[in-house]
């Protein structure tokens, strides 16, 4: 169905170095619409790591009946000159998760800012999705814990208002980090998925070999499925590398495995998963999995 995309909606957050800006994409018609909070990754391109990225997913999800809210996290390259010396730079792992809670706290302002959206949203049906570093943010919001490397204290950033998760090519366990870039994500060394109790679909590419972080191979990205408690589902996309066919932007030069059909498959299956979980269509996920069996496999626990 037709989609409206509105940005920026500007939210003031006390103590944040800059205001929190978000993009909202939603279908032009319909009510009782579930929410997807979409966390961008930490890629090399400027605007793909911001509210302007991930259009292939955001537009598709909105057309399928979701309200998609995309923040520009402090880790975005669009903000580097403004926040380079701020606490938590350059990855802002804690702030990224807190951004999503702020969005839910200020959702009245978001609904009122976007023309035609007020009164059409189901705030009980909230999901979080994220890719790569955004996937790490997603696992935290679903309950995964880490030991803060600066304080030595356990960081629990679970957001109870979030009922479902879509974890896209996220980092796996930290005790196998041995690649040349391992120290760059030192905060991830203590990730504990055993506390990630919120239901989720973990999405991986069977060619996503992140040698710069670990020599464990593509299976490393499945750790949020294998090491977290049920209920969880695992979607393995055949032939997909880390950018999963190009989910981060249309025709992005940094995509190494560009494949529009692969992106469409991921968009369809992830939307169908949430439609089933939120009881919009009880058979949507199984039907989509059966239709796309040659492009991806699904397992669950």
mmCIF file of N, CA and C in Angstrom, residues 19 45 50 116 129 132 158 177 201 211 229 232 246 248 257 259 281 289-290 294 296:
data_model
loop_
_atom_site.group_PDB
_atom_site.id
_atom_site.type_symbol
_atom_site.label_atom_id
_atom_site.label_comp_id
_atom_site.label_asym_id
_atom_site.label_seq_id
_atom_site.Cartn_x
_atom_site.Cartn_y
_atom_site.Cartn_z
ATOM 1 N N UNK A 19 20.134 16.772 19.712
ATOM 2 C CA UNK A 19 18.767 16.266 19.725
ATOM 3 C C UNK A 19 18.686 14.930 18.995
ATOM 4 N N UNK A 45 29.562 4.455 4.874
ATOM 5 C CA UNK A 45 28.832 5.541 4.239
ATOM 6 C C UNK A 45 28.212 6.456 5.300
ATOM 7 N N UNK A 50 22.192 6.364 9.480
ATOM 8 C CA UNK A 50 21.379 7.462 10.013
ATOM 9 C C UNK A 50 19.919 7.156 9.722
ATOM 10 N N UNK A 116 -1.463 12.689 9.808
ATOM 11 C CA UNK A 116 -2.343 11.554 9.587
ATOM 12 C C UNK A 116 -2.029 10.310 10.375
ATOM 13 N N UNK A 129 14.252 -3.812 15.572
ATOM 14 C CA UNK A 129 15.072 -4.479 14.563
ATOM 15 C C UNK A 129 16.373 -3.706 14.430
ATOM 16 N N UNK A 132 23.772 -5.414 12.165
ATOM 17 C CA UNK A 132 25.185 -5.293 12.535
ATOM 18 C C UNK A 132 25.302 -4.658 13.927
ATOM 19 N N UNK A 158 17.450 -3.797 28.886
ATOM 20 C CA UNK A 158 16.193 -4.391 28.415
ATOM 21 C C UNK A 158 15.083 -3.342 28.417
ATOM 22 N N UNK A 177 36.390 -13.346 19.929
ATOM 23 C CA UNK A 177 36.876 -12.200 19.179
ATOM 24 C C UNK A 177 38.402 -12.268 19.097
ATOM 25 N N UNK A 201 13.470 -13.106 16.001
ATOM 26 C CA UNK A 201 13.921 -13.784 14.799
ATOM 27 C C UNK A 201 15.350 -13.330 14.525
ATOM 28 N N UNK A 211 35.812 -12.081 9.274
ATOM 29 C CA UNK A 211 37.174 -12.401 9.695
ATOM 30 C C UNK A 211 37.843 -11.258 10.442
ATOM 31 N N UNK A 229 17.631 -18.044 25.293
ATOM 32 C CA UNK A 229 16.535 -18.986 25.589
ATOM 33 C C UNK A 229 15.385 -18.850 24.597
ATOM 34 N N UNK A 232 12.783 -18.549 20.110
ATOM 35 C CA UNK A 232 13.590 -17.856 19.108
ATOM 36 C C UNK A 232 13.436 -18.586 17.776
ATOM 37 N N UNK A 246 21.977 -5.995 0.449
ATOM 38 C CA UNK A 246 21.824 -4.556 0.268
ATOM 39 C C UNK A 246 20.694 -3.943 1.063
ATOM 40 N N UNK A 248 20.861 -2.054 3.556
ATOM 41 C CA UNK A 248 21.170 -0.756 4.152
ATOM 42 C C UNK A 248 20.892 0.417 3.220
ATOM 43 N N UNK A 257 27.287 -8.069 -1.941
ATOM 44 C CA UNK A 257 26.463 -9.180 -2.436
ATOM 45 C C UNK A 257 25.110 -8.681 -2.927
ATOM 46 N N UNK A 259 21.696 -7.987 -4.239
ATOM 47 C CA UNK A 259 20.714 -8.908 -4.804
ATOM 48 C C UNK A 259 19.324 -8.449 -4.364
ATOM 49 N N UNK A 281 -1.708 -12.009 11.263
ATOM 50 C CA UNK A 281 -1.956 -13.120 10.342
ATOM 51 C C UNK A 281 -1.226 -14.335 10.904
ATOM 52 N N UNK A 289 7.723 -18.756 4.586
ATOM 53 C CA UNK A 289 8.850 -19.686 4.654
ATOM 54 C C UNK A 289 8.705 -20.804 3.634
ATOM 55 N N UNK A 290 7.493 -21.296 3.449
ATOM 56 C CA UNK A 290 7.243 -22.351 2.461
ATOM 57 C C UNK A 290 7.457 -21.840 1.039
ATOM 58 N N UNK A 294 13.621 -22.016 -1.291
ATOM 59 C CA UNK A 294 14.834 -22.114 -2.114
ATOM 60 C C UNK A 294 15.808 -20.975 -1.858
ATOM 61 N N UNK A 296 15.970 -19.312 1.430
ATOM 62 C CA UNK A 296 16.318 -19.193 2.847
ATOM 63 C C UNK A 296 15.727 -20.363 3.611
#
